Tab-separated table of C-alpha atoms in Angstrom:
chain	number	residue	atom	x	y	z
A	957	MET	CA	3.537	38.023	-19.994
A	958	PRO	CA	7.320	37.512	-20.030
A	959	ASN	CA	9.220	40.781	-19.739
A	960	ASP	CA	11.895	42.158	-22.046
A	961	ALA	CA	14.693	40.657	-19.925
A	962	LEU	CA	13.865	37.269	-21.443
A	963	VAL	CA	13.328	38.333	-25.051
A	964	SER	CA	16.240	37.290	-27.220
A	965	PRO	CA	16.742	38.635	-30.722
A	966	THR	CA	18.741	35.524	-31.517
A	967	GLU	CA	16.993	32.821	-33.504
A	968	LEU	CA	16.549	29.641	-31.518
A	969	THR	CA	18.765	26.710	-32.419
A	970	VAL	CA	18.243	22.992	-31.916
A	971	SER	CA	21.293	20.801	-31.418
A	972	GLN	CA	21.361	17.054	-30.988
A	973	GLY	CA	23.768	14.661	-29.302
A	974	VAL	CA	24.087	11.471	-27.277
A	975	ALA	CA	23.376	12.028	-23.580
A	976	ALA	CA	23.887	8.486	-22.281
A	977	THR	CA	23.653	4.809	-23.171
A	978	LEU	CA	21.058	2.368	-21.889
A	979	PRO	CA	22.158	-0.963	-20.381
A	980	ASP	CA	21.218	-2.692	-23.658
A	981	GLY	CA	23.483	-0.359	-25.640
A	982	ARG	CA	20.849	1.935	-27.155
A	983	PRO	CA	21.785	5.618	-27.090
A	984	VAL	CA	19.725	8.256	-25.271
A	985	THR	CA	19.440	11.390	-27.414
A	986	ARG	CA	19.517	14.914	-26.010
A	987	TRP	CA	18.034	17.880	-27.898
A	988	THR	CA	19.127	21.320	-26.702
A	989	ILE	CA	16.805	24.153	-27.716
A	990	GLY	CA	17.462	27.837	-27.089
A	991	SER	CA	19.661	30.871	-27.561
A	992	PRO	CA	22.782	32.159	-25.780
A	993	ASP	CA	20.980	34.816	-23.728
A	994	GLY	CA	17.453	33.465	-23.235
A	995	VAL	CA	15.664	30.390	-21.947
A	996	ARG	CA	17.270	27.084	-22.941
A	997	ALA	CA	15.625	23.661	-22.683
A	998	GLU	CA	17.090	20.158	-22.814
A	999	VAL	CA	14.886	17.214	-23.812
A	1000	LEU	CA	15.852	13.536	-23.652
A	1001	SER	CA	14.478	10.668	-25.732
A	1002	LEU	CA	14.335	8.536	-22.563
A	1003	GLY	CA	10.864	9.189	-21.227
A	1004	ALA	CA	10.399	12.152	-23.599
A	1005	ARG	CA	11.600	14.127	-20.608
A	1006	LEU	CA	12.377	17.747	-19.944
A	1007	GLN	CA	15.822	17.192	-18.478
A	1008	ALA	CA	16.729	20.826	-17.828
A	1009	LEU	CA	15.463	24.342	-18.383
A	1010	HIS	CA	17.806	27.274	-17.909
A	1011	ALA	CA	16.077	30.596	-17.198
A	1012	PRO	CA	17.455	34.032	-16.262
A	1013	ASP	CA	16.698	35.749	-12.968
A	1014	ARG	CA	15.931	39.466	-12.666
A	1015	ASP	CA	19.638	40.241	-13.111
A	1016	GLY	CA	20.003	38.047	-16.187
A	1017	ARG	CA	21.802	35.195	-14.393
A	1018	ARG	CA	20.676	31.833	-15.719
A	1019	ALA	CA	20.052	28.715	-13.671
A	1020	ASN	CA	18.540	25.320	-14.384
A	1021	VAL	CA	15.103	25.436	-12.716
A	1022	VAL	CA	14.063	21.800	-13.370
A	1023	LEU	CA	15.107	18.793	-11.278
A	1024	GLY	CA	16.726	15.952	-13.197
A	1025	CYS	CA	18.879	12.852	-12.872
A	1026	GLU	CA	22.308	12.519	-14.445
A	1027	ARG	CA	22.588	8.727	-14.178
A	1028	VAL	CA	20.628	6.444	-16.494
A	1029	GLU	CA	20.132	4.027	-13.597
A	1030	ASP	CA	18.204	6.736	-11.737
A	1031	MET	CA	16.096	7.598	-14.795
A	1032	LEU	CA	15.102	3.936	-15.001
A	1033	GLY	CA	14.572	3.687	-11.242
A	1034	GLU	CA	13.874	6.112	-8.406
A	1035	GLY	CA	14.032	9.187	-10.632
A	1036	ALA	CA	11.994	7.822	-13.532
A	1037	TYR	CA	9.306	10.504	-13.349
A	1038	LEU	CA	11.552	13.567	-13.084
A	1039	GLY	CA	10.633	15.710	-16.089
A	1040	ALA	CA	9.187	12.723	-17.939
A	1041	THR	CA	6.078	12.294	-20.059
A	1042	VAL	CA	3.997	9.928	-17.931
A	1043	GLY	CA	1.242	7.629	-19.212
A	1044	ARG	CA	-0.612	5.789	-20.646
A	1045	TYR	CA	-2.566	7.084	-17.640
A	1046	ALA	CA	-0.980	9.807	-15.512
A	1047	ASN	CA	-1.757	9.682	-11.796
A	1048	ARG	CA	-3.558	6.794	-10.091
A	1049	ILE	CA	-6.073	4.103	-10.998
A	1050	ALA	CA	-7.384	2.424	-7.848
A	1051	GLY	CA	-6.398	-1.210	-7.411
A	1052	GLY	CA	-5.195	-1.402	-11.017
A	1053	VAL	CA	-8.808	-2.005	-12.057
A	1054	LEU	CA	-9.897	-0.530	-15.383
A	1055	PRO	CA	-13.575	-1.084	-16.318
A	1056	LEU	CA	-14.313	-0.275	-19.949
A	1057	ASP	CA	-17.332	-1.184	-22.094
A	1058	GLY	CA	-18.348	-4.031	-19.804
A	1059	THR	CA	-14.889	-5.583	-19.533
A	1060	THR	CA	-12.604	-5.252	-16.523
A	1061	HIS	CA	-8.914	-4.933	-17.403
A	1062	ARG	CA	-6.255	-5.670	-14.805
A	1063	LEU	CA	-3.322	-3.269	-14.932
A	1064	THR	CA	0.147	-3.636	-13.491
A	1065	THR	CA	0.421	-2.073	-10.049
A	1066	GLN	CA	3.102	-0.599	-7.817
A	1067	PRO	CA	3.706	-1.772	-4.221
A	1068	THR	CA	0.822	0.467	-3.102
A	1069	GLY	CA	-1.557	-1.867	-4.930
A	1070	HIS	CA	-2.598	0.917	-7.315
A	1071	THR	CA	-1.532	1.793	-10.856
A	1072	LEU	CA	0.541	4.986	-10.900
A	1073	HIS	CA	1.598	6.868	-14.062
A	1074	GLY	CA	0.861	3.994	-16.400
A	1075	GLY	CA	2.047	1.012	-14.353
A	1076	THR	CA	5.343	-0.589	-13.469
A	1077	ASP	CA	6.834	0.073	-16.917
A	1078	GLY	CA	5.130	3.228	-18.083
A	1079	PHE	CA	6.084	5.745	-20.749
A	1080	ALA	CA	8.649	7.443	-18.494
A	1081	THR	CA	11.133	4.598	-18.943
A	1082	ARG	CA	10.616	4.101	-22.702
A	1083	LEU	CA	12.955	5.280	-25.432
A	1084	TRP	CA	10.989	7.595	-27.746
A	1085	ASP	CA	11.839	8.431	-31.374
A	1086	GLY	CA	12.358	12.136	-31.966
A	1087	VAL	CA	12.962	14.679	-34.719
A	1088	PRO	CA	13.721	18.407	-34.472
A	1089	VAL	CA	10.893	20.721	-35.550
A	1090	ARG	CA	10.414	24.412	-36.217
A	1091	GLU	CA	7.169	26.412	-36.380
A	1092	GLY	CA	7.681	30.092	-37.068
A	1093	ARG	CA	9.903	31.515	-34.320
A	1094	ARG	CA	9.381	28.407	-32.212
A	1095	ALA	CA	11.810	25.502	-32.276
A	1096	GLY	CA	11.881	22.157	-30.547
A	1097	VAL	CA	11.496	18.414	-30.903
A	1098	ARG	CA	8.647	16.005	-31.668
A	1099	LEU	CA	8.808	12.588	-30.007
A	1100	ARG	CA	6.814	9.496	-30.881
A	1101	LEU	CA	6.043	6.234	-29.075
A	1102	HIS	CA	4.015	3.132	-29.946
A	1103	SER	CA	2.355	1.335	-27.028
A	1104	PRO	CA	1.045	-2.101	-28.065
A	1105	ASP	CA	-2.296	-3.613	-27.138
A	1106	GLY	CA	-2.059	-5.042	-23.616
A	1107	ASP	CA	0.855	-2.795	-22.600
A	1108	GLN	CA	0.743	-2.758	-18.764
A	1109	GLY	CA	-2.739	-4.287	-19.106
A	1110	PHE	CA	-4.247	-1.385	-21.082
A	1111	PRO	CA	-6.387	-2.334	-24.078
A	1112	GLY	CA	-5.724	-1.015	-27.569
A	1113	ALA	CA	-2.552	-0.199	-29.452
A	1114	LEU	CA	-1.781	3.467	-28.829
A	1115	THR	CA	0.376	5.813	-30.901
A	1116	VAL	CA	1.526	8.887	-28.959
A	1117	GLU	CA	3.258	12.117	-29.968
A	1118	VAL	CA	4.673	14.754	-27.619
A	1119	THR	CA	6.009	18.023	-29.022
A	1120	TYR	CA	8.166	20.512	-27.119
A	1121	LEU	CA	8.355	23.971	-28.706
A	1122	LEU	CA	10.265	26.885	-27.200
A	1123	HIS	CA	9.671	30.540	-28.137
A	1124	PRO	CA	12.406	33.179	-27.751
A	1125	ASP	CA	10.278	35.049	-25.187
A	1126	GLY	CA	10.438	32.149	-22.707
A	1127	ARG	CA	7.265	30.208	-23.499
A	1128	LEU	CA	7.530	26.413	-23.585
A	1129	TRP	CA	4.682	24.626	-25.367
A	1130	ILE	CA	4.065	20.932	-24.665
A	1131	GLY	CA	1.549	19.414	-27.064
A	1132	TYR	CA	0.153	15.863	-26.895
A	1133	ARG	CA	-1.580	13.724	-29.516
A	1134	ALA	CA	-2.675	10.069	-29.412
A	1135	THR	CA	-4.718	7.612	-31.472
A	1136	THR	CA	-5.826	4.051	-30.770
A	1137	ASP	CA	-7.077	0.997	-32.646
A	1138	ALA	CA	-9.423	-0.099	-29.817
A	1139	PRO	CA	-11.192	1.643	-26.923
A	1140	THR	CA	-8.768	2.620	-24.161
A	1141	VAL	CA	-8.096	5.405	-21.659
A	1142	VAL	CA	-5.492	8.157	-22.044
A	1143	ASN	CA	-4.260	10.750	-19.561
A	1144	LEU	CA	-0.879	12.290	-20.355
A	1145	THR	CA	1.166	14.909	-18.507
A	1146	ASN	CA	4.674	16.187	-17.966
A	1147	HIS	CA	6.174	15.505	-14.538
A	1148	ALA	CA	8.751	18.284	-14.308
A	1149	TYR	CA	9.660	19.465	-10.813
A	1150	PHE	CA	10.382	23.190	-10.643
A	1151	ASN	CA	12.709	24.981	-8.266
A	1152	LEU	CA	12.985	28.581	-9.422
A	1153	ALA	CA	15.944	29.220	-7.126
A	1154	GLY	CA	17.825	26.676	-9.231
A	1155	GLU	CA	18.073	22.895	-9.278
A	1156	GLY	CA	19.653	21.669	-6.036
A	1157	HIS	CA	19.347	25.074	-4.341
A	1158	GLY	CA	17.315	24.300	-1.238
A	1159	THR	CA	13.567	23.824	-1.168
A	1160	VAL	CA	10.497	25.418	-2.713
A	1161	LEU	CA	9.055	26.308	0.677
A	1162	ASP	CA	9.816	29.985	-0.009
A	1163	HIS	CA	8.060	29.915	-3.400
A	1164	LEU	CA	4.651	31.512	-3.900
A	1165	LEU	CA	1.964	29.433	-5.599
A	1166	ARG	CA	-1.372	30.470	-7.023
A	1167	VAL	CA	-3.875	27.959	-8.443
A	1168	GLU	CA	-7.001	29.048	-10.329
A	1169	SER	CA	-9.393	26.719	-8.561
A	1170	ARG	CA	-12.303	26.795	-6.154
A	1171	GLY	CA	-12.316	23.041	-5.495
A	1172	TYR	CA	-10.000	20.075	-4.989
A	1173	LEU	CA	-10.252	16.297	-4.622
A	1174	PRO	CA	-9.604	14.980	-1.083
A	1175	VAL	CA	-7.853	11.601	-0.994
A	1176	ASP	CA	-7.717	8.497	1.168
A	1177	ALA	CA	-4.580	6.976	2.685
A	1178	GLY	CA	-3.639	5.553	-0.721
A	1179	LEU	CA	-3.979	9.011	-2.335
A	1180	ILE	CA	-7.047	7.893	-4.249
A	1181	PRO	CA	-9.866	10.488	-4.466
A	1182	ILE	CA	-12.613	9.715	-1.974
A	1183	GLY	CA	-15.458	11.384	-3.841
A	1184	PRO	CA	-16.577	14.678	-5.322
A	1185	ALA	CA	-14.648	17.913	-5.103
A	1186	GLU	CA	-14.687	19.954	-1.921
A	1187	PRO	CA	-14.366	23.736	-1.708
A	1188	VAL	CA	-10.880	25.086	-1.051
A	1189	LEU	CA	-12.350	27.909	1.044
A	1190	GLY	CA	-11.082	27.765	4.613
A	1191	THR	CA	-8.490	25.057	3.866
A	1192	PRO	CA	-4.729	25.021	3.085
A	1193	PHE	CA	-5.778	24.256	-0.505
A	1194	ASP	CA	-7.121	27.766	-1.045
A	1195	LEU	CA	-4.488	29.148	-3.407
A	1196	ARG	CA	-6.705	31.567	-5.307
A	1197	GLU	CA	-4.287	34.225	-4.113
A	1198	ALA	CA	-0.545	33.526	-4.194
A	1199	ARG	CA	0.531	31.809	-0.985
A	1200	ARG	CA	3.897	30.736	0.389
A	1201	ILE	CA	4.158	26.959	-0.018
A	1202	GLY	CA	5.911	26.548	3.316
A	1203	ASP	CA	2.992	28.168	5.134
A	1204	ARG	CA	0.587	25.630	3.662
A	1205	VAL	CA	2.449	22.334	3.995
A	1206	VAL	CA	3.107	22.823	7.728
A	1207	ASP	CA	-0.628	22.903	8.358
A	1208	GLU	CA	-2.055	20.122	10.514
A	1209	ASP	CA	-4.892	19.572	8.061
A	1210	ARG	CA	-5.622	15.861	7.709
A	1211	GLN	CA	-5.279	15.943	3.929
A	1212	ILE	CA	-1.843	17.577	4.174
A	1213	ARG	CA	-0.750	14.826	6.610
A	1214	ARG	CA	-2.076	12.067	4.364
A	1215	ALA	CA	0.093	13.220	1.483
A	1216	GLY	CA	3.242	13.135	3.618
A	1217	ALA	CA	3.216	16.705	4.964
A	1218	GLY	CA	2.524	18.442	1.688
A	1219	PHE	CA	0.419	18.551	-1.432
A	1220	ASP	CA	-0.202	15.551	-3.687
A	1221	HIS	CA	-3.707	16.488	-4.762
A	1222	ASN	CA	-5.743	17.366	-7.815
A	1223	TRP	CA	-7.280	20.831	-8.099
A	1224	ILE	CA	-10.393	21.279	-10.272
A	1225	LEU	CA	-9.436	24.181	-12.510
A	1226	ASP	CA	-11.866	27.051	-12.983
A	1227	GLY	CA	-13.239	27.621	-16.460
A	1228	THR	CA	-12.800	25.667	-19.671
A	1229	GLY	CA	-10.660	25.925	-22.771
A	1230	PHE	CA	-7.141	27.280	-22.816
A	1231	ARG	CA	-6.668	29.344	-19.649
A	1232	ARG	CA	-4.313	29.995	-16.776
A	1233	ALA	CA	-4.024	27.152	-14.281
A	1234	ALA	CA	-1.296	28.310	-11.893
A	1235	VAL	CA	1.515	30.755	-11.230
A	1236	LEU	CA	4.683	29.815	-9.348
A	1237	SER	CA	7.142	32.529	-8.336
A	1238	HIS	CA	10.367	32.921	-6.358
A	1239	PRO	CA	10.643	36.392	-4.814
A	1240	ALA	CA	14.388	36.173	-4.108
A	1241	SER	CA	15.388	35.615	-7.765
A	1242	GLY	CA	12.389	37.219	-9.435
A	1243	ARG	CA	11.798	34.103	-11.544
A	1244	ARG	CA	8.209	33.236	-12.348
A	1245	VAL	CA	6.453	30.536	-14.332
A	1246	GLU	CA	2.855	30.774	-15.457
A	1247	CYS	CA	1.104	27.532	-16.416
A	1248	LEU	CA	-1.701	27.554	-18.994
A	1249	THR	CA	-3.601	24.489	-20.182
A	1250	ILE	CA	-6.741	23.060	-21.724
A	1251	GLU	CA	-6.863	20.260	-19.126
A	1252	PRO	CA	-9.585	20.166	-16.417
A	1253	GLY	CA	-7.255	19.432	-13.503
A	1254	LEU	CA	-3.885	20.253	-11.978
A	1255	GLN	CA	-2.043	17.825	-9.734
A	1256	VAL	CA	0.278	19.746	-7.409
A	1257	TYR	CA	2.980	17.630	-5.787
A	1258	THR	CA	5.477	19.308	-3.478
A	1259	GLY	CA	8.108	16.547	-3.532
A	1260	ASN	CA	7.227	15.450	-0.012
A	1261	HIS	CA	8.948	12.083	-0.307
A	1262	PHE	CA	12.365	13.085	-1.628
A	1263	ASP	CA	14.782	11.631	0.924
A	1264	GLY	CA	18.242	12.480	-0.383
A	1265	THR	CA	18.621	9.269	-2.401
A	1266	LEU	CA	18.591	11.138	-5.714
A	1267	SER	CA	20.984	13.859	-6.799
A	1268	GLY	CA	20.848	16.052	-9.872
A	1269	PRO	CA	23.361	17.842	-12.106
A	1270	SER	CA	24.339	20.100	-9.208
A	1271	GLY	CA	25.515	17.046	-7.268
A	1272	ARG	CA	23.319	18.057	-4.346
A	1273	PRO	CA	20.868	15.478	-2.962
A	1274	TYR	CA	17.161	16.087	-3.378
A	1275	ARG	CA	15.430	16.209	-0.017
A	1276	ALA	CA	11.804	16.917	0.872
A	1277	TYR	CA	10.367	19.883	-1.045
A	1278	ALA	CA	13.331	20.060	-3.451
A	1279	GLY	CA	10.847	20.874	-6.219
A	1280	VAL	CA	7.164	21.231	-6.986
A	1281	ALA	CA	5.370	19.507	-9.873
A	1282	LEU	CA	2.484	21.233	-11.666
A	1283	GLU	CA	0.933	18.348	-13.595
A	1284	THR	CA	-1.873	19.374	-15.951
A	1285	GLN	CA	-4.165	16.401	-16.505
A	1286	HIS	CA	-7.553	14.748	-16.162
A	1287	PHE	CA	-8.542	13.566	-12.714
A	1288	PRO	CA	-7.077	10.593	-10.810
A	1289	ASP	CA	-9.056	7.344	-11.020
A	1290	SER	CA	-11.457	8.728	-13.641
A	1291	PRO	CA	-12.054	5.275	-15.191
A	1292	ASN	CA	-13.704	4.263	-11.909
A	1293	ARG	CA	-15.556	7.566	-11.407
A	1294	PRO	CA	-18.325	8.112	-13.975
A	1295	ALA	CA	-18.951	11.610	-12.582
A	1296	TYR	CA	-15.410	12.725	-13.488
A	1297	PRO	CA	-14.538	13.956	-17.004
A	1298	SER	CA	-14.057	10.940	-19.265
A	1299	THR	CA	-10.595	9.803	-20.364
A	1300	VAL	CA	-11.868	7.222	-22.865
A	1301	LEU	CA	-10.348	7.313	-26.351
A	1302	ARG	CA	-11.930	5.332	-29.198
A	1303	PRO	CA	-10.811	4.384	-32.705
A	1304	GLY	CA	-11.302	7.257	-35.136
A	1305	GLU	CA	-10.842	9.836	-32.379
A	1306	GLU	CA	-7.702	11.783	-31.578
A	1307	PHE	CA	-6.550	12.712	-28.098
A	1308	ARG	CA	-5.153	16.246	-28.094
A	1309	SER	CA	-3.907	18.339	-25.218
A	1310	MET	CA	-1.703	21.365	-24.707
A	1311	THR	CA	0.101	23.001	-21.805
A	1312	VAL	CA	2.305	26.091	-21.895
A	1313	TYR	CA	4.821	27.170	-19.265
A	1314	CYS	CA	5.706	30.874	-19.571
A	1315	PHE	CA	8.977	31.818	-17.867
A	1316	SER	CA	9.752	35.414	-16.901
A	1317	ALA	CA	11.662	37.420	-14.306
A	1318	GLY	CA	11.208	40.764	-12.617
């Protein structure tokens, strides 16, 4: 649990302002949630994204521990996924082929030939409507998006809500809800990249990562799962005890090479219900984030392909391993894998999911 260094007696405030303007003239809204001496989060209406999160270290010094783009052009381009809510289907669908109830739907695809994070114009580049909310001691923002029938090839009109709620003790809730008017598939996640040393401060190779999982999904050259889960035992994917990321991604394991000298894989989380998925820590600063979720899987991506093209608020370019994403979600390519947990949503049903990131220092 977060220690007393992060507990603020000050009531959380939510302020609102214009962060940027889209090329068509529409404003991008920023909500800032927090208190003067605790964790502070910034959420943008563009992509319903977590743009920044400022957390104290063991000495009380705050730093932004989430990667983000300052320029709108980057948020609509190379940096679209940084901190964003991705969907309608997070992760990959092989070949852009979606079979559902006897009909095959063709989705938009990226240059890889697969559909990634909802297609070429997914939720990360949409302007969401948002309102500030408060629940007890928690404060935040609720964002809403309507995705019409046929959006990126997906069937059914989908209404989506994402709620960010921050607690004074350093817990950030992210709750998801969705309904549809026709059968479709839904898989939503947040794509924040964490660097607990501070955004733009080197790599995450010195971070320790623990994942509560005994199995993971190996992938082919296109990063599509190749079958059932394999045990992590005896592989670089065994993170049941905290391990230094840099010691794992230098391994010559074939799966590590396929992902570009790092992780871009889905772990099958142990247990069911709301439970701990992972813990990321930075020994030098004492910062720590614990991830809890109700989702069955966790996609860990170590930012292997950052090449210096993007820069964040620090002005420093993001190079390989500048951050690590802990994406709670259902499994990649589930619509084509009947053995995987289903992601089908039907009329009259409600998709609900929740993930909590608990920030502490010590």
